[in-house]
């Protein structure tokens, strides 16, 4: 594979990366070829030592997605970073299942917190609206107990929501940390392969 073929393949596989970032990457790899040629190496030898453009593009795309998720926190960005990370290796595919399970549990906890909060508010409102609409609202407990239960449920839901928020931040941070570590490991293996060639 010569320089033109390498650069075309690399560019083609850098989807979801902004044009400005692609230009920087192209400039860097162009520089590798210039330096290699100055050292008397052939374009084919340089391309071989750099590795497969498709693999390089996957790593660069994953790196970009991770940096984007770290700088702009959103579920969309972390989702894209995880998907890009999964494309880097089989081990990541294995970890995708537990990650999805943890996210599912977290969504369930948020839903429970929301249900407790709304349920508590509903009980308190129902207690106050019972005298106005006795035909629609029936409560078999004293109004003081009813209000206490409502406030207790709302408080439990609010505390649960705060806990879920902290858990979400922790999971986000740990996911970014894992993906960065994974890329370092993969890059280390790639560098070892380059040194052997």
mmCIF file of N, CA and C in Angstrom, residues 86-197:
data_model
loop_
_atom_site.group_PDB
_atom_site.id
_atom_site.type_symbol
_atom_site.label_atom_id
_atom_site.label_comp_id
_atom_site.label_asym_id
_atom_site.label_seq_id
_atom_site.Cartn_x
_atom_site.Cartn_y
_atom_site.Cartn_z
ATOM 1 N N UNK A 86 -16.175 -0.050 21.921
ATOM 2 C CA UNK A 86 -16.534 -1.446 21.672
ATOM 3 C C UNK A 86 -15.910 -1.922 20.361
ATOM 4 N N UNK A 87 -15.815 -1.034 19.396
ATOM 5 C CA UNK A 87 -15.239 -1.394 18.102
ATOM 6 C C UNK A 87 -13.751 -1.695 18.154
ATOM 7 N N UNK A 88 -13.112 -1.402 19.282
ATOM 8 C CA UNK A 88 -11.663 -1.590 19.373
ATOM 9 C C UNK A 88 -11.241 -3.014 19.720
ATOM 10 N N UNK A 89 -12.138 -3.796 20.301
ATOM 11 C CA UNK A 89 -11.706 -5.140 20.651
ATOM 12 C C UNK A 89 -12.790 -6.024 21.204
ATOM 13 N N UNK A 90 -12.521 -7.325 21.182
ATOM 14 C CA UNK A 90 -13.482 -8.328 21.631
ATOM 15 C C UNK A 90 -13.806 -8.176 23.114
ATOM 16 N N UNK A 91 -12.799 -7.850 23.928
ATOM 17 C CA UNK A 91 -13.011 -7.719 25.363
ATOM 18 C C UNK A 91 -14.055 -6.643 25.664
ATOM 19 N N UNK A 92 -14.053 -5.585 24.878
ATOM 20 C CA UNK A 92 -15.035 -4.513 25.070
ATOM 21 C C UNK A 92 -16.451 -4.981 24.760
ATOM 22 N N UNK A 93 -16.597 -5.883 23.810
ATOM 23 C CA UNK A 93 -17.918 -6.419 23.478
ATOM 24 C C UNK A 93 -18.455 -7.206 24.672
ATOM 25 N N UNK A 94 -17.571 -7.945 25.334
ATOM 26 C CA UNK A 94 -17.969 -8.710 26.512
ATOM 27 C C UNK A 94 -18.451 -7.759 27.614
ATOM 28 N N UNK A 95 -17.767 -6.639 27.788
ATOM 29 C CA UNK A 95 -18.130 -5.681 28.832
ATOM 30 C C UNK A 95 -19.351 -4.835 28.484
ATOM 31 N N UNK A 96 -19.767 -4.861 27.227
ATOM 32 C CA UNK A 96 -20.927 -4.069 26.821
ATOM 33 C C UNK A 96 -22.195 -4.541 27.526
ATOM 34 N N UNK A 97 -22.380 -5.851 27.673
ATOM 35 C CA UNK A 97 -23.572 -6.390 28.330
ATOM 36 C C UNK A 97 -23.731 -5.893 29.757
ATOM 37 N N UNK A 98 -22.693 -6.051 30.612
ATOM 38 C CA UNK A 98 -22.809 -5.521 31.981
ATOM 39 C C UNK A 98 -23.009 -4.002 32.018
ATOM 40 N N UNK A 99 -22.378 -3.292 31.087
ATOM 41 C CA UNK A 99 -22.554 -1.843 31.051
ATOM 42 C C UNK A 99 -24.012 -1.482 30.772
ATOM 43 N N UNK A 100 -24.611 -2.159 29.795
ATOM 44 C CA UNK A 100 -26.019 -1.908 29.469
ATOM 45 C C UNK A 100 -26.906 -2.274 30.657
ATOM 46 N N UNK A 101 -26.571 -3.369 31.357
ATOM 47 C CA UNK A 101 -27.343 -3.771 32.537
ATOM 48 C C UNK A 101 -27.273 -2.702 33.628
ATOM 49 N N UNK A 102 -26.079 -2.154 33.864
ATOM 50 C CA UNK A 102 -25.913 -1.114 34.881
ATOM 51 C C UNK A 102 -26.702 0.131 34.506
ATOM 52 N N UNK A 103 -26.653 0.512 33.232
ATOM 53 C CA UNK A 103 -27.423 1.675 32.775
ATOM 54 C C UNK A 103 -28.918 1.407 32.948
ATOM 55 N N UNK A 104 -29.363 0.188 32.644
ATOM 56 C CA UNK A 104 -30.771 -0.179 32.825
ATOM 57 C C UNK A 104 -31.203 -0.085 34.283
ATOM 58 N N UNK A 105 -30.348 -0.579 35.182
ATOM 59 C CA UNK A 105 -30.641 -0.488 36.620
ATOM 60 C C UNK A 105 -30.726 0.971 37.043
ATOM 61 N N UNK A 106 -29.800 1.780 36.539
ATOM 62 C CA UNK A 106 -29.800 3.205 36.883
ATOM 63 C C UNK A 106 -31.077 3.889 36.400
ATOM 64 N N UNK A 107 -31.521 3.557 35.199
ATOM 65 C CA UNK A 107 -32.778 4.118 34.680
ATOM 66 C C UNK A 107 -33.949 3.676 35.566
ATOM 67 N N UNK A 108 -33.929 2.408 35.990
ATOM 68 C CA UNK A 108 -34.961 1.908 36.894
ATOM 69 C C UNK A 108 -34.972 2.641 38.223
ATOM 70 N N UNK A 109 -33.779 2.942 38.747
ATOM 71 C CA UNK A 109 -33.690 3.695 40.004
ATOM 72 C C UNK A 109 -34.231 5.117 39.842
ATOM 73 N N UNK A 110 -33.919 5.743 38.710
ATOM 74 C CA UNK A 110 -34.480 7.079 38.436
ATOM 75 C C UNK A 110 -36.008 7.016 38.373
ATOM 76 N N UNK A 111 -36.535 5.984 37.702
ATOM 77 C CA UNK A 111 -37.994 5.842 37.588
ATOM 78 C C UNK A 111 -38.624 5.626 38.958
ATOM 79 N N UNK A 112 -37.971 4.827 39.801
ATOM 80 C CA UNK A 112 -38.482 4.593 41.157
ATOM 81 C C UNK A 112 -38.480 5.888 41.963
ATOM 82 N N UNK A 113 -37.387 6.652 41.868
ATOM 83 C CA UNK A 113 -37.306 7.932 42.579
ATOM 84 C C UNK A 113 -38.414 8.873 42.118
ATOM 85 N N UNK A 114 -38.634 8.914 40.814
ATOM 86 C CA UNK A 114 -39.698 9.757 40.261
ATOM 87 C C UNK A 114 -41.066 9.295 40.779
ATOM 88 N N UNK A 115 -41.283 7.978 40.780
ATOM 89 C CA UNK A 115 -42.557 7.418 41.259
ATOM 90 C C UNK A 115 -42.805 7.735 42.722
ATOM 91 N N UNK A 116 -41.776 7.578 43.561
ATOM 92 C CA UNK A 116 -41.925 7.909 44.984
ATOM 93 C C UNK A 116 -42.275 9.386 45.169
ATOM 94 N N UNK A 117 -41.544 10.250 44.455
ATOM 95 C CA UNK A 117 -41.776 11.695 44.603
ATOM 96 C C UNK A 117 -43.182 12.074 44.166
ATOM 97 N N UNK A 118 -43.590 11.623 42.997
ATOM 98 C CA UNK A 118 -44.931 11.943 42.488
ATOM 99 C C UNK A 118 -46.008 11.304 43.360
ATOM 100 N N UNK A 119 -45.785 10.069 43.790
ATOM 101 C CA UNK A 119 -46.748 9.392 44.663
ATOM 102 C C UNK A 119 -46.937 10.135 45.975
ATOM 103 N N UNK A 120 -45.842 10.583 46.569
ATOM 104 C CA UNK A 120 -45.916 11.349 47.821
ATOM 105 C C UNK A 120 -46.666 12.657 47.648
ATOM 106 N N UNK A 121 -46.369 13.349 46.558
ATOM 107 C CA UNK A 121 -47.079 14.603 46.273
ATOM 108 C C UNK A 121 -48.564 14.319 46.066
ATOM 109 N N UNK A 122 -48.875 13.243 45.368
ATOM 110 C CA UNK A 122 -50.270 12.852 45.132
ATOM 111 C C UNK A 122 -51.013 12.568 46.425
ATOM 112 N N UNK A 123 -50.347 11.883 47.373
ATOM 113 C CA UNK A 123 -50.984 11.573 48.656
ATOM 114 C C UNK A 123 -51.274 12.856 49.431
ATOM 115 N N UNK A 124 -50.293 13.777 49.466
ATOM 116 C CA UNK A 124 -50.505 15.052 50.180
ATOM 117 C C UNK A 124 -51.635 15.845 49.529
ATOM 118 N N UNK A 125 -51.610 15.947 48.201
ATOM 119 C CA UNK A 125 -52.683 16.678 47.505
ATOM 120 C C UNK A 125 -54.038 16.005 47.718
ATOM 121 N N UNK A 126 -54.039 14.675 47.667
ATOM 122 C CA UNK A 126 -55.283 13.936 47.892
ATOM 123 C C UNK A 126 -55.867 14.191 49.263
ATOM 124 N N UNK A 127 -54.984 14.317 50.251
ATOM 125 C CA UNK A 127 -55.442 14.589 51.612
ATOM 126 C C UNK A 127 -56.153 15.941 51.681
ATOM 127 N N UNK A 128 -55.580 16.946 51.022
ATOM 128 C CA UNK A 128 -56.190 18.278 51.046
ATOM 129 C C UNK A 128 -57.419 18.383 50.146
ATOM 130 N N UNK A 129 -57.458 17.593 49.088
ATOM 131 C CA UNK A 129 -58.603 17.656 48.162
ATOM 132 C C UNK A 129 -59.757 16.731 48.563
ATOM 133 N N UNK A 130 -59.540 15.854 49.545
ATOM 134 C CA UNK A 130 -60.591 14.917 49.966
ATOM 135 C C UNK A 130 -61.867 15.624 50.419
ATOM 136 N N UNK A 131 -61.766 16.695 51.223
ATOM 137 C CA UNK A 131 -63.013 17.369 51.632
ATOM 138 C C UNK A 131 -63.768 17.998 50.450
ATOM 139 N N UNK A 132 -63.048 18.378 49.405
ATOM 140 C CA UNK A 132 -63.692 19.018 48.249
ATOM 141 C C UNK A 132 -64.312 17.969 47.331
ATOM 142 N N UNK A 133 -63.623 16.853 47.148
ATOM 143 C CA UNK A 133 -64.101 15.779 46.257
ATOM 144 C C UNK A 133 -64.232 14.456 47.013
ATOM 145 N N UNK A 134 -65.121 14.358 48.003
ATOM 146 C CA UNK A 134 -65.192 13.121 48.796
ATOM 147 C C UNK A 134 -65.664 11.917 47.980
ATOM 148 N N UNK A 135 -66.412 12.148 46.901
ATOM 149 C CA UNK A 135 -66.887 11.027 46.087
ATOM 150 C C UNK A 135 -65.762 10.395 45.254
ATOM 151 N N UNK A 136 -64.680 11.154 45.000
ATOM 152 C CA UNK A 136 -63.583 10.643 44.163
ATOM 153 C C UNK A 136 -62.371 10.173 44.974
ATOM 154 N N UNK A 137 -62.172 10.719 46.149
ATOM 155 C CA UNK A 137 -60.987 10.409 46.948
ATOM 156 C C UNK A 137 -61.428 9.740 48.247
ATOM 157 N N UNK A 138 -60.926 8.556 48.485
ATOM 158 C CA UNK A 138 -61.231 7.880 49.755
ATOM 159 C C UNK A 138 -59.928 7.459 50.410
ATOM 160 N N UNK A 139 -59.797 7.795 51.675
ATOM 161 C CA UNK A 139 -58.596 7.433 52.418
ATOM 162 C C UNK A 139 -59.039 6.790 53.720
ATOM 163 N N UNK A 140 -58.436 5.668 54.029
ATOM 164 C CA UNK A 140 -58.814 4.944 55.237
ATOM 165 C C UNK A 140 -57.951 5.282 56.436
ATOM 166 N N UNK A 141 -57.104 6.333 56.314
ATOM 167 C CA UNK A 141 -56.235 6.718 57.428
ATOM 168 C C UNK A 141 -56.481 8.172 57.804
ATOM 169 N N UNK A 142 -56.039 8.521 58.979
ATOM 170 C CA UNK A 142 -56.140 9.887 59.492
ATOM 171 C C UNK A 142 -55.362 10.832 58.573
ATOM 172 N N UNK A 143 -55.802 12.069 58.454
ATOM 173 C CA UNK A 143 -55.161 13.025 57.548
ATOM 174 C C UNK A 143 -53.737 13.334 57.957
ATOM 175 N N UNK A 144 -53.421 13.306 59.245
ATOM 176 C CA UNK A 144 -52.043 13.566 59.703
ATOM 177 C C UNK A 144 -51.121 12.432 59.231
ATOM 178 N N UNK A 145 -51.588 11.201 59.380
ATOM 179 C CA UNK A 145 -50.798 10.057 58.915
ATOM 180 C C UNK A 145 -50.638 10.111 57.399
ATOM 181 N N UNK A 146 -51.693 10.483 56.703
ATOM 182 C CA UNK A 146 -51.673 10.575 55.245
ATOM 183 C C UNK A 146 -50.642 11.605 54.771
ATOM 184 N N UNK A 147 -50.630 12.764 55.408
ATOM 185 C CA UNK A 147 -49.658 13.812 55.043
ATOM 186 C C UNK A 147 -48.235 13.336 55.371
ATOM 187 N N UNK A 148 -48.063 12.684 56.522
ATOM 188 C CA UNK A 148 -46.732 12.190 56.913
ATOM 189 C C UNK A 148 -46.229 11.158 55.900
ATOM 190 N N UNK A 149 -47.108 10.259 55.475
ATOM 191 C CA UNK A 149 -46.721 9.255 54.473
ATOM 192 C C UNK A 149 -46.341 9.935 53.161
ATOM 193 N N UNK A 150 -47.150 10.921 52.739
ATOM 194 C CA UNK A 150 -46.867 11.647 51.496
ATOM 195 C C UNK A 150 -45.542 12.369 51.531
ATOM 196 N N UNK A 151 -45.285 13.076 52.639
ATOM 197 C CA UNK A 151 -44.010 13.804 52.777
ATOM 198 C C UNK A 151 -42.851 12.803 52.842
ATOM 199 N N UNK A 152 -43.062 11.689 53.540
ATOM 200 C CA UNK A 152 -42.014 10.666 53.634
ATOM 201 C C UNK A 152 -41.671 10.083 52.271
ATOM 202 N N UNK A 153 -42.704 9.750 51.482
ATOM 203 C CA UNK A 153 -42.464 9.215 50.139
ATOM 204 C C UNK A 153 -41.759 10.232 49.242
ATOM 205 N N UNK A 154 -42.226 11.480 49.278
ATOM 206 C CA UNK A 154 -41.597 12.532 48.456
ATOM 207 C C UNK A 154 -40.147 12.737 48.853
ATOM 208 N N UNK A 155 -39.896 12.734 50.159
ATOM 209 C CA UNK A 155 -38.517 12.910 50.645
ATOM 210 C C UNK A 155 -37.630 11.743 50.211
ATOM 211 N N UNK A 156 -38.171 10.513 50.358
ATOM 212 C CA UNK A 156 -37.401 9.331 49.939
ATOM 213 C C UNK A 156 -37.105 9.393 48.446
ATOM 214 N N UNK A 157 -38.095 9.804 47.639
ATOM 215 C CA UNK A 157 -37.888 9.931 46.200
ATOM 216 C C UNK A 157 -36.847 10.981 45.861
ATOM 217 N N UNK A 158 -36.893 12.115 46.564
ATOM 218 C CA UNK A 158 -35.912 13.189 46.316
ATOM 219 C C UNK A 158 -34.504 12.735 46.679
ATOM 220 N N UNK A 159 -34.375 12.073 47.839
ATOM 221 C CA UNK A 159 -33.054 11.573 48.246
ATOM 222 C C UNK A 159 -32.539 10.514 47.270
ATOM 223 N N UNK A 160 -33.439 9.676 46.818
ATOM 224 C CA UNK A 160 -33.067 8.646 45.852
ATOM 225 C C UNK A 160 -32.609 9.283 44.543
ATOM 226 N N UNK A 161 -33.293 10.345 44.122
ATOM 227 C CA UNK A 161 -32.914 11.049 42.897
ATOM 228 C C UNK A 161 -31.512 11.644 43.036
ATOM 229 N N UNK A 162 -31.231 12.250 44.201
ATOM 230 C CA UNK A 162 -29.898 12.821 44.441
ATOM 231 C C UNK A 162 -28.835 11.717 44.387
ATOM 232 N N UNK A 163 -29.145 10.567 45.011
ATOM 233 C CA UNK A 163 -28.214 9.437 44.967
ATOM 234 C C UNK A 163 -27.981 8.946 43.543
ATOM 235 N N UNK A 164 -29.060 8.874 42.766
ATOM 236 C CA UNK A 164 -28.941 8.442 41.366
ATOM 237 C C UNK A 164 -28.088 9.415 40.566
ATOM 238 N N UNK A 165 -28.236 10.691 40.853
ATOM 239 C CA UNK A 165 -27.454 11.702 40.137
ATOM 240 C C UNK A 165 -25.959 11.517 40.419
ATOM 241 N N UNK A 166 -25.624 11.274 41.691
ATOM 242 C CA UNK A 166 -24.215 11.041 42.042
ATOM 243 C C UNK A 166 -23.708 9.737 41.424
ATOM 244 N N UNK A 167 -24.551 8.720 41.422
ATOM 245 C CA UNK A 167 -24.184 7.449 40.814
ATOM 246 C C UNK A 167 -23.956 7.609 39.306
ATOM 247 N N UNK A 168 -24.787 8.426 38.661
ATOM 248 C CA UNK A 168 -24.628 8.690 37.223
ATOM 249 C C UNK A 168 -23.309 9.374 36.934
ATOM 250 N N UNK A 169 -22.969 10.384 37.753
ATOM 251 C CA UNK A 169 -21.696 11.093 37.564
ATOM 252 C C UNK A 169 -20.524 10.137 37.741
ATOM 253 N N UNK A 170 -20.602 9.278 38.754
ATOM 254 C CA UNK A 170 -19.532 8.322 38.999
ATOM 255 C C UNK A 170 -19.395 7.351 37.826
ATOM 256 N N UNK A 171 -20.532 6.819 37.361
ATOM 257 C CA UNK A 171 -20.506 5.873 36.238
ATOM 258 C C UNK A 171 -19.926 6.532 34.982
ATOM 259 N N UNK A 172 -20.311 7.776 34.719
ATOM 260 C CA UNK A 172 -19.811 8.530 33.559
ATOM 261 C C UNK A 172 -18.291 8.651 33.643
ATOM 262 N N UNK A 173 -17.814 9.082 34.822
ATOM 263 C CA UNK A 173 -16.375 9.290 35.025
ATOM 264 C C UNK A 173 -15.610 7.975 34.884
ATOM 265 N N UNK A 174 -16.129 6.907 35.482
ATOM 266 C CA UNK A 174 -15.451 5.607 35.415
ATOM 267 C C UNK A 174 -15.458 5.037 33.992
ATOM 268 N N UNK A 175 -16.539 5.282 33.256
ATOM 269 C CA UNK A 175 -16.606 4.808 31.868
ATOM 270 C C UNK A 175 -15.540 5.505 31.024
ATOM 271 N N UNK A 176 -15.418 6.818 31.182
ATOM 272 C CA UNK A 176 -14.377 7.580 30.461
ATOM 273 C C UNK A 176 -12.990 7.051 30.835
ATOM 274 N N UNK A 177 -12.776 6.833 32.135
ATOM 275 C CA UNK A 177 -11.480 6.344 32.606
ATOM 276 C C UNK A 177 -11.166 4.972 31.997
ATOM 277 N N UNK A 178 -12.167 4.081 31.981
ATOM 278 C CA UNK A 178 -11.971 2.748 31.405
ATOM 279 C C UNK A 178 -11.627 2.844 29.912
ATOM 280 N N UNK A 179 -12.387 3.658 29.180
ATOM 281 C CA UNK A 179 -12.155 3.777 27.740
ATOM 282 C C UNK A 179 -10.774 4.351 27.447
ATOM 283 N N UNK A 180 -10.334 5.333 28.228
ATOM 284 C CA UNK A 180 -9.000 5.910 28.027
ATOM 285 C C UNK A 180 -7.910 4.875 28.318
ATOM 286 N N UNK A 181 -8.087 4.122 29.393
ATOM 287 C CA UNK A 181 -7.120 3.074 29.735
ATOM 288 C C UNK A 181 -7.054 2.029 28.635
ATOM 289 N N UNK A 182 -8.219 1.668 28.127
ATOM 290 C CA UNK A 182 -8.300 0.684 27.060
ATOM 291 C C UNK A 182 -7.553 1.166 25.818
ATOM 292 N N UNK A 183 -7.726 2.413 25.452
ATOM 293 C CA UNK A 183 -7.030 2.954 24.277
ATOM 294 C C UNK A 183 -5.521 2.968 24.512
ATOM 295 N N UNK A 184 -5.086 3.306 25.741
ATOM 296 C CA UNK A 184 -3.649 3.284 26.039
ATOM 297 C C UNK A 184 -3.091 1.879 25.878
ATOM 298 N N UNK A 185 -3.845 0.879 26.361
ATOM 299 C CA UNK A 185 -3.395 -0.517 26.237
ATOM 300 C C UNK A 185 -3.291 -0.905 24.769
ATOM 301 N N UNK A 186 -4.321 -0.571 23.999
ATOM 302 C CA UNK A 186 -4.322 -0.914 22.573
ATOM 303 C C UNK A 186 -3.197 -0.188 21.848
ATOM 304 N N UNK A 187 -3.007 1.104 22.169
ATOM 305 C CA UNK A 187 -1.916 1.861 21.545
ATOM 306 C C UNK A 187 -0.563 1.269 21.916
ATOM 307 N N UNK A 188 -0.426 0.781 23.151
ATOM 308 C CA UNK A 188 0.815 0.139 23.581
ATOM 309 C C UNK A 188 1.098 -1.107 22.775
ATOM 310 N N UNK A 189 0.052 -1.909 22.517
ATOM 311 C CA UNK A 189 0.213 -3.117 21.705
ATOM 312 C C UNK A 189 0.593 -2.752 20.280
ATOM 313 N N UNK A 190 -0.039 -1.680 19.748
ATOM 314 C CA UNK A 190 0.276 -1.243 18.377
ATOM 315 C C UNK A 190 1.730 -0.790 18.285
ATOM 316 N N UNK A 191 2.207 -0.042 19.325
ATOM 317 C CA UNK A 191 3.592 0.418 19.302
ATOM 318 C C UNK A 191 4.551 -0.756 19.340
ATOM 319 N N UNK A 192 4.215 -1.795 20.123
ATOM 320 C CA UNK A 192 5.068 -2.990 20.159
ATOM 321 C C UNK A 192 5.119 -3.650 18.805
ATOM 322 N N UNK A 193 3.978 -3.705 18.107
ATOM 323 C CA UNK A 193 3.947 -4.285 16.756
ATOM 324 C C UNK A 193 4.801 -3.475 15.795
ATOM 325 N N UNK A 194 4.760 -2.119 15.900
ATOM 326 C CA UNK A 194 5.582 -1.257 15.041
ATOM 327 C C UNK A 194 7.056 -1.503 15.280
ATOM 328 N N UNK A 195 7.434 -1.675 16.565
ATOM 329 C CA UNK A 195 8.846 -1.887 16.890
ATOM 330 C C UNK A 195 9.359 -3.206 16.319
ATOM 331 N N UNK A 196 8.501 -4.238 16.278
ATOM 332 C CA UNK A 196 8.902 -5.538 15.721
ATOM 333 C C UNK A 196 9.170 -5.432 14.236
ATOM 334 N N UNK A 197 8.390 -4.564 13.535
ATOM 335 C CA UNK A 197 8.553 -4.406 12.086
ATOM 336 C C UNK A 197 9.772 -3.545 11.846
#
